PDB file of C-alpha atoms in Angstrom:
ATOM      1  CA  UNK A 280      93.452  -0.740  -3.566  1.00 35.00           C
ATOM      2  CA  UNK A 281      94.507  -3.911  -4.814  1.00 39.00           C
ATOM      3  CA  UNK A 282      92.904  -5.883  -1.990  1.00 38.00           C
ATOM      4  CA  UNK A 283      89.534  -4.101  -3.156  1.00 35.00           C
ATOM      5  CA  UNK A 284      89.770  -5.028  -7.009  1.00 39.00           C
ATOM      6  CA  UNK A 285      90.840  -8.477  -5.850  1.00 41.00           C
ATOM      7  CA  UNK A 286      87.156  -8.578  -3.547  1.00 36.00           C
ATOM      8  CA  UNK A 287      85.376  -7.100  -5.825  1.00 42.00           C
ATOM      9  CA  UNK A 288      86.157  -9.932  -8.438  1.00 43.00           C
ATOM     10  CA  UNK A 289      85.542 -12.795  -6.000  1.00 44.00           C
ATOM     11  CA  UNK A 290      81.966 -11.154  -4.742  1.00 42.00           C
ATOM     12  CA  UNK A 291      81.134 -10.535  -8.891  1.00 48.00           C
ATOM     13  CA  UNK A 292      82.109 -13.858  -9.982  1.00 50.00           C
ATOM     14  CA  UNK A 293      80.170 -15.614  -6.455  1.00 51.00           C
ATOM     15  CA  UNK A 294      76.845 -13.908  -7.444  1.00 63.00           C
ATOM     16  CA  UNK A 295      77.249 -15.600 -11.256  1.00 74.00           C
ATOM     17  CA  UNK A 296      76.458 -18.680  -9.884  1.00 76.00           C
ATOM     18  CA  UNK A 297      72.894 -19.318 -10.590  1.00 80.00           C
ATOM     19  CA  UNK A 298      71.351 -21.511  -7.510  1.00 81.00           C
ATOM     20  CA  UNK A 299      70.021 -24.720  -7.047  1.00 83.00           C
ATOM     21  CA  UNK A 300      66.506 -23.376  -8.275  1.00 86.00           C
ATOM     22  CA  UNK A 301      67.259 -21.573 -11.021  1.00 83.00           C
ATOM     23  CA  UNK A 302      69.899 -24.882 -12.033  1.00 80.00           C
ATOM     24  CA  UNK A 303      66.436 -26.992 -11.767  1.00 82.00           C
ATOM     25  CA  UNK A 304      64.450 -24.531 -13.241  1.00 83.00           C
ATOM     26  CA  UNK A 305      67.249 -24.490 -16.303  1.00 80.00           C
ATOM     27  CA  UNK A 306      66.838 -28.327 -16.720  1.00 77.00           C
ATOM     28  CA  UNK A 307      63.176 -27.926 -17.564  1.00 78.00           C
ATOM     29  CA  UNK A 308      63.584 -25.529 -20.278  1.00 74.00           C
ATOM     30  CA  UNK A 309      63.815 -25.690 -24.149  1.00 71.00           C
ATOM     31  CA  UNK A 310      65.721 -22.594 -24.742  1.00 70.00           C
ATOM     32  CA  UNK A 311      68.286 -21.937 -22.081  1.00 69.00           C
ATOM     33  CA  UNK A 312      69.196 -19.064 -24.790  1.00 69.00           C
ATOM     34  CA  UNK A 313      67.750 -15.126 -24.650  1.00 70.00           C
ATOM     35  CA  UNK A 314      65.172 -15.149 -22.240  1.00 79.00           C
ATOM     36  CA  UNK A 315      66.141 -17.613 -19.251  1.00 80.00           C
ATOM     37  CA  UNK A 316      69.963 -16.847 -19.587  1.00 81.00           C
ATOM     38  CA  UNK A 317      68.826 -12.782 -19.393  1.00 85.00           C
ATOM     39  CA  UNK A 318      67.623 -12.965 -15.824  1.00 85.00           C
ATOM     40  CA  UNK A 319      70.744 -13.488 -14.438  1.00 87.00           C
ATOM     41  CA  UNK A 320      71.946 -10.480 -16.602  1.00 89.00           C
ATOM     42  CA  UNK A 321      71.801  -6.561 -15.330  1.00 91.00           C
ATOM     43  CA  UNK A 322      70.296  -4.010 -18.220  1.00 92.00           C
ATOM     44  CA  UNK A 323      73.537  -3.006 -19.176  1.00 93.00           C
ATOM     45  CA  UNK A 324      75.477  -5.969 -19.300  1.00 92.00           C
ATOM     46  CA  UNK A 325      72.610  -7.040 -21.530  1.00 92.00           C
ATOM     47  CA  UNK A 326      72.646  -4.275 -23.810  1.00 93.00           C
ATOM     48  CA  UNK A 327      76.499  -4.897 -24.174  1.00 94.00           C
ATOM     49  CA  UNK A 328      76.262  -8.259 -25.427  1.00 90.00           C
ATOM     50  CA  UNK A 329      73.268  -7.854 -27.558  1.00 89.00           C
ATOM     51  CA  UNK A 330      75.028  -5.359 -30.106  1.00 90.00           C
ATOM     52  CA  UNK A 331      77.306  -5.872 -32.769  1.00 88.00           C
ATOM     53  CA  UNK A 332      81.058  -5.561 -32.049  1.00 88.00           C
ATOM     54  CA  UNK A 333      81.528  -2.566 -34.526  1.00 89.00           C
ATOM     55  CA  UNK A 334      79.263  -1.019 -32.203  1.00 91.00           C
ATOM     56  CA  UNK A 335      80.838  -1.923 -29.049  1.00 92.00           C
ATOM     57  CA  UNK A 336      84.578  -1.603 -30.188  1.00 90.00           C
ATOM     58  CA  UNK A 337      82.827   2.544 -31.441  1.00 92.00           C
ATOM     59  CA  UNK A 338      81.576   3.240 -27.760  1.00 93.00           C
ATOM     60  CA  UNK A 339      84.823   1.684 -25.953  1.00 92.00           C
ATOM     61  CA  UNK A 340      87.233   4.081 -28.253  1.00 92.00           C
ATOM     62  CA  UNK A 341      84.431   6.891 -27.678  1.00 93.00           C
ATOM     63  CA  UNK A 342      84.785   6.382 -23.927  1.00 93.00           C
ATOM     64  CA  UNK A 343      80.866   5.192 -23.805  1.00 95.00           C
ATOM     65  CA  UNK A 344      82.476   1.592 -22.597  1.00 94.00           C
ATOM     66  CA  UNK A 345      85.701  -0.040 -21.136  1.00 91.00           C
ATOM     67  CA  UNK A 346      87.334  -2.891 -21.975  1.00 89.00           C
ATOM     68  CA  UNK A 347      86.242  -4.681 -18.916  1.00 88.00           C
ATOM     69  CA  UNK A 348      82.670  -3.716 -18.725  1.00 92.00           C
ATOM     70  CA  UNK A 349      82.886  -5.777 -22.408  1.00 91.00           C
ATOM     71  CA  UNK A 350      84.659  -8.167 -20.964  1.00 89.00           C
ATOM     72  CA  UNK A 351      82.883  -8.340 -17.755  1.00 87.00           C
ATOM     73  CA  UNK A 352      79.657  -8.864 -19.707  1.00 89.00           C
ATOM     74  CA  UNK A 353      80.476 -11.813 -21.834  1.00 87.00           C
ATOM     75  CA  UNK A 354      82.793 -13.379 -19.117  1.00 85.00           C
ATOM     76  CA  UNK A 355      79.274 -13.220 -17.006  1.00 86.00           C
ATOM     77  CA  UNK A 356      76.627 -14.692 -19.482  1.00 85.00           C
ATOM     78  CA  UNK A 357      79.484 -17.629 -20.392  1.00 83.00           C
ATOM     79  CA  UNK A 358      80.180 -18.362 -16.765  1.00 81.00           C
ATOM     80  CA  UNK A 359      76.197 -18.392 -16.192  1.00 82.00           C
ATOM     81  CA  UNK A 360      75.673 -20.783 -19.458  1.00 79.00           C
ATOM     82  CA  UNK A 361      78.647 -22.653 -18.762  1.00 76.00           C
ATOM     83  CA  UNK A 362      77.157 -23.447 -14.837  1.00 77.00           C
ATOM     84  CA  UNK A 363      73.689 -24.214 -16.672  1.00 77.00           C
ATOM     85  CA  UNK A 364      74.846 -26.829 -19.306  1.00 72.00           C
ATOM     86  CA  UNK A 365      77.113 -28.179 -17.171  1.00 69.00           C
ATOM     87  CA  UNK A 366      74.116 -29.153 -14.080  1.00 68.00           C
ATOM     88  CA  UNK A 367      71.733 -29.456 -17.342  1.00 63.00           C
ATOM     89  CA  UNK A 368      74.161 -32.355 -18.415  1.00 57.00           C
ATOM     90  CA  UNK A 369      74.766 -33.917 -15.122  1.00 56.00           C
ATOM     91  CA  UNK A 370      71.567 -34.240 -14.289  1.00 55.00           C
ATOM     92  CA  UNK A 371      70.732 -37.880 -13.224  1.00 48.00           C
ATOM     93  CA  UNK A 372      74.247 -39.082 -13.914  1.00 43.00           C
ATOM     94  CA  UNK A 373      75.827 -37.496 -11.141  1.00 45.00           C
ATOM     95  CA  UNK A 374      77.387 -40.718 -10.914  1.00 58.00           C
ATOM     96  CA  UNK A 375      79.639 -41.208 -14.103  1.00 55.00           C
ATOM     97  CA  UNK A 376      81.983 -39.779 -15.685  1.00 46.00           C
ATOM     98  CA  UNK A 377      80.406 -38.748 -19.188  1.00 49.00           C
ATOM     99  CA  UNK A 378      76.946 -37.994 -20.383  1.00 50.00           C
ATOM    100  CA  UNK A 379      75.205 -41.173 -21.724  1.00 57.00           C
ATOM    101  CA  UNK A 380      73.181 -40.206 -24.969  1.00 58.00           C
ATOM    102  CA  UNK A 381      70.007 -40.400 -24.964  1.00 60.00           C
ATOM    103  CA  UNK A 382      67.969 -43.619 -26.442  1.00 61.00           C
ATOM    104  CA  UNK A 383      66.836 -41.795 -29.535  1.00 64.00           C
ATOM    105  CA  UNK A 384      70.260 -40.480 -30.163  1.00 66.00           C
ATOM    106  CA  UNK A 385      71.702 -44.223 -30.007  1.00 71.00           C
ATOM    107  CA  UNK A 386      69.143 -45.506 -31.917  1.00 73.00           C
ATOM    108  CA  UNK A 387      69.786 -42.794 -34.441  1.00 74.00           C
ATOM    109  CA  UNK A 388      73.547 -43.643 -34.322  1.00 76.00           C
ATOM    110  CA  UNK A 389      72.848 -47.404 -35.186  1.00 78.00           C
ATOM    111  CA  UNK A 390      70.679 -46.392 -38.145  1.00 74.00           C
ATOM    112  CA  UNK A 391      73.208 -44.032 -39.314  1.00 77.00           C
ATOM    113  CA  UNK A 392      75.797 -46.650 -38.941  1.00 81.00           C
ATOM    114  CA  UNK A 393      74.134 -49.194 -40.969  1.00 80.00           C
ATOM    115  CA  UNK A 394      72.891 -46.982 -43.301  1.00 80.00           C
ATOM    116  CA  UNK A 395      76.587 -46.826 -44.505  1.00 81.00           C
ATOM    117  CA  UNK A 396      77.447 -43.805 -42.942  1.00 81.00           C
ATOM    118  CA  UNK A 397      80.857 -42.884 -40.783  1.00 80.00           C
ATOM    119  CA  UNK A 398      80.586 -41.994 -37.347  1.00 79.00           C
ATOM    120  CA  UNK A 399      83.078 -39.868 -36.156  1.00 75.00           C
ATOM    121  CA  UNK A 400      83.640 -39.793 -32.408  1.00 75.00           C
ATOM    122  CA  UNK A 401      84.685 -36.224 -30.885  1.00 73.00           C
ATOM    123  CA  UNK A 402      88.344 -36.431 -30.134  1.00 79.00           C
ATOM    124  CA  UNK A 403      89.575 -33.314 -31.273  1.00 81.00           C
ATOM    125  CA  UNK A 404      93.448 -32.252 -30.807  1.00 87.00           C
ATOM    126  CA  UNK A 405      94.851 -31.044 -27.614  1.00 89.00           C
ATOM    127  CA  UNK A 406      93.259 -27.541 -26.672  1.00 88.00           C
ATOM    128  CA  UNK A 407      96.620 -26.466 -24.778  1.00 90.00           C
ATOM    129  CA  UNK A 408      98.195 -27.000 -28.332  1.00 94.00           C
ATOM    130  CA  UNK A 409      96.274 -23.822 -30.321  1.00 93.00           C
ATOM    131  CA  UNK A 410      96.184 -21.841 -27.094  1.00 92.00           C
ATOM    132  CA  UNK A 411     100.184 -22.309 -26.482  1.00 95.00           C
ATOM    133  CA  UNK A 412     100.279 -21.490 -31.121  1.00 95.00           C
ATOM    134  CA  UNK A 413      97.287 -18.904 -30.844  1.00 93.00           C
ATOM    135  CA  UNK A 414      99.617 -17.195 -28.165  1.00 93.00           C
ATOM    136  CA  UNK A 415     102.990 -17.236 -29.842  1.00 95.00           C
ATOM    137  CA  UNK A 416     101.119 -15.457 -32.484  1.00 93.00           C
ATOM    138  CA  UNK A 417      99.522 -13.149 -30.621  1.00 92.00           C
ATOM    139  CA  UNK A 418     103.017 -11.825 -28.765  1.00 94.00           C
ATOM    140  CA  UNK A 419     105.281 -12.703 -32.413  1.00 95.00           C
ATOM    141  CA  UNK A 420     105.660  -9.113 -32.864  1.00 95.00           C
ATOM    142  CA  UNK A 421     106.803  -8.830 -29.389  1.00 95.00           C
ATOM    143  CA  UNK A 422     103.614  -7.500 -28.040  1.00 94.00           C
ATOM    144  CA  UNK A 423     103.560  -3.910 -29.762  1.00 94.00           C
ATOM    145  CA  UNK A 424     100.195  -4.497 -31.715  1.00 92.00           C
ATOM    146  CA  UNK A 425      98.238  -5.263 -28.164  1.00 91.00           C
ATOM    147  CA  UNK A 426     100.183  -2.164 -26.689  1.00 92.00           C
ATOM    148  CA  UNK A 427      99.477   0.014 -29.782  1.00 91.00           C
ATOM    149  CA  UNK A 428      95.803  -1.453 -30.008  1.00 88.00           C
ATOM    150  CA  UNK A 429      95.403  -0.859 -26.038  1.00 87.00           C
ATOM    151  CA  UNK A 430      96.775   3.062 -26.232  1.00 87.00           C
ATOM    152  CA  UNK A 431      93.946   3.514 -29.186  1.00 84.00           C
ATOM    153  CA  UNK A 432      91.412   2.360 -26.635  1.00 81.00           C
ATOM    154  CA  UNK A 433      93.201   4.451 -23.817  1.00 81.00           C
ATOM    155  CA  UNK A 434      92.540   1.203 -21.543  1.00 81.00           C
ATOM    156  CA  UNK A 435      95.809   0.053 -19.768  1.00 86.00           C
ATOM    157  CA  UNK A 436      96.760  -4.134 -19.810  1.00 87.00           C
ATOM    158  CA  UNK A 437      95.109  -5.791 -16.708  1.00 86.00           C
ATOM    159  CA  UNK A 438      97.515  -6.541 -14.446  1.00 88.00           C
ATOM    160  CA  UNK A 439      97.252 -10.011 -14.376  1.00 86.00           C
ATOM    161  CA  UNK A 440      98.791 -10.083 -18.379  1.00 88.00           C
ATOM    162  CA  UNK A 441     101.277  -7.520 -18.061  1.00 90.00           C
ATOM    163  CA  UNK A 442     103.764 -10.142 -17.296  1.00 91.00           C
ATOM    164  CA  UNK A 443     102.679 -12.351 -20.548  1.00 91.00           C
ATOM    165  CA  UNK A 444     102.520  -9.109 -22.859  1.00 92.00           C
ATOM    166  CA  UNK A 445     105.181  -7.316 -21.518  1.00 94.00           C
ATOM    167  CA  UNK A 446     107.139  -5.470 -24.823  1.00 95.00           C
ATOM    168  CA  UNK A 447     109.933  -7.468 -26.157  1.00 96.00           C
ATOM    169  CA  UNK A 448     111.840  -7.998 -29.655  1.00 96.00           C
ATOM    170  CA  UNK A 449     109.620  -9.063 -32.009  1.00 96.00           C
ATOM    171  CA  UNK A 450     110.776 -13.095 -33.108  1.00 95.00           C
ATOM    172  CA  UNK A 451     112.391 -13.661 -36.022  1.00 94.00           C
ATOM    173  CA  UNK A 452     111.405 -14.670 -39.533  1.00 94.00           C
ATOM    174  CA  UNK A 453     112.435 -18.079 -39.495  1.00 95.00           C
ATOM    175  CA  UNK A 454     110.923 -18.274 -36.199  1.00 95.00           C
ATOM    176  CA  UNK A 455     107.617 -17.220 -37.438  1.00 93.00           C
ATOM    177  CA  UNK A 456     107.822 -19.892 -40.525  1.00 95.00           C
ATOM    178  CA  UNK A 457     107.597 -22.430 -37.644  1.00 95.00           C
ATOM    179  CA  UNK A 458     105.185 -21.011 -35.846  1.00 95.00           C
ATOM    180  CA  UNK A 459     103.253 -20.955 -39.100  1.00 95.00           C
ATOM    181  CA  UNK A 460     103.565 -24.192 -39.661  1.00 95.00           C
ATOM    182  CA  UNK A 461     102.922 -25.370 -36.451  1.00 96.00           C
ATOM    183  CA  UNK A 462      99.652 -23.718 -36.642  1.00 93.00           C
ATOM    184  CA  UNK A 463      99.060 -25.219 -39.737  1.00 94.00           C
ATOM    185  CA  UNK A 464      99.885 -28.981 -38.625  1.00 94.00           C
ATOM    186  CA  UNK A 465      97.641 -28.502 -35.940  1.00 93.00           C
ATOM    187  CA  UNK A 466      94.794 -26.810 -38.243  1.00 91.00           C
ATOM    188  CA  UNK A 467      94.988 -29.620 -40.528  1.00 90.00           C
ATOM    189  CA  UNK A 468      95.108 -32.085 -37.395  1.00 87.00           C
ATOM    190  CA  UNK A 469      91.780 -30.463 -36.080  1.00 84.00           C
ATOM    191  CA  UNK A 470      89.670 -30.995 -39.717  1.00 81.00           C
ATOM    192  CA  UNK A 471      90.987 -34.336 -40.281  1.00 74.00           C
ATOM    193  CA  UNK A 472      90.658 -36.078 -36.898  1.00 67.00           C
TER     194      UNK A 472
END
């Protein structure tokens, strides 16, 4: 059985990659939004992530939904709109190794500049810092909230995270004051870089 979840989730995630026609066809669009991204979508992974999560989180504890046909859904329509920017980006600078911006946007940046204004270049702080904080958090109380929250649902934990939120002793106080402040430091890092 496990050999036919594992193909199942390569042949799903091979047929959400749009192709090299609908990559050029994305590169002459204004709106890569609702209508061009919802082709690639089927009626009920489109109904999923055009409601409200009240809504959804209802119909997954009624049994109308399961966590992964959620998470299937919005997985999907990222992976598609990641795929899309990305070759949207690219395009004719297949060459280097970041997106020049465009004339207007430099000229724009000049003006801006010597208008008096500050231009802040985008160098945010490590990602892998609030995912390894965001994660801590997430398991502090040893991983009996996702358990509890996961029995309410009556979905089990993929296998793939059982090892990560496995139940353990919850960490203690002093322990979480760190954490805490670690996620503050790097919340503070984030507004003022």
């Amino acid at each position: 059985m496990g050999d036919a979840v594992e193909l199942g989730v390569k042949m799903d995630v091979i047929m959400w990659r749009p192709g090299p026609a609908d990559l050029a066809e994305a590169r002459k669009q204004r709106d890569l939004t609702r209508p061009f991204i919802q082709k690639f979508l089927e009626a009920d992974e489109l109904s999923i992530i055009s409601r409200d999560s009240v809504a959804i989180v209802e119909d997954i504890k009624r049994g109308r939904l399961t966590a992964v046909q959620v998470t299937t859904a919005f997985c999907k329509t990222a992976a598609i709109a990641h795929q899309i920017a990305a070759s949207a980006a690219s395009a004719g600078h297949a060459d280097k190794q970041h997106v020049v911006p465009s004339h207007r946007m430099s000229r724009t940046t000049v003006f801006m500049k010597n208008a008096g204004h500050k231009i802040v270049n985008w160098k945010p702080p490590a990602h892998a810092i609030a995912e390894k904080i965001h994660l801590a958090f997430l398991k502090a109380d040893g991983a009996h909230d996702i358990h509890t929250q996961l029995g309410l649902s009556g979905e089990p934990l993929i296998p793939d995270l059982e090892e990560s939120f496995k139940l353990e002793d919850p960490i203690g106080l002093l322990e979480y004051q760190t954490l805490t402040l670690q996620g503050l430091a790097y919340e503070s890092d984030y507004s003022d870089y």
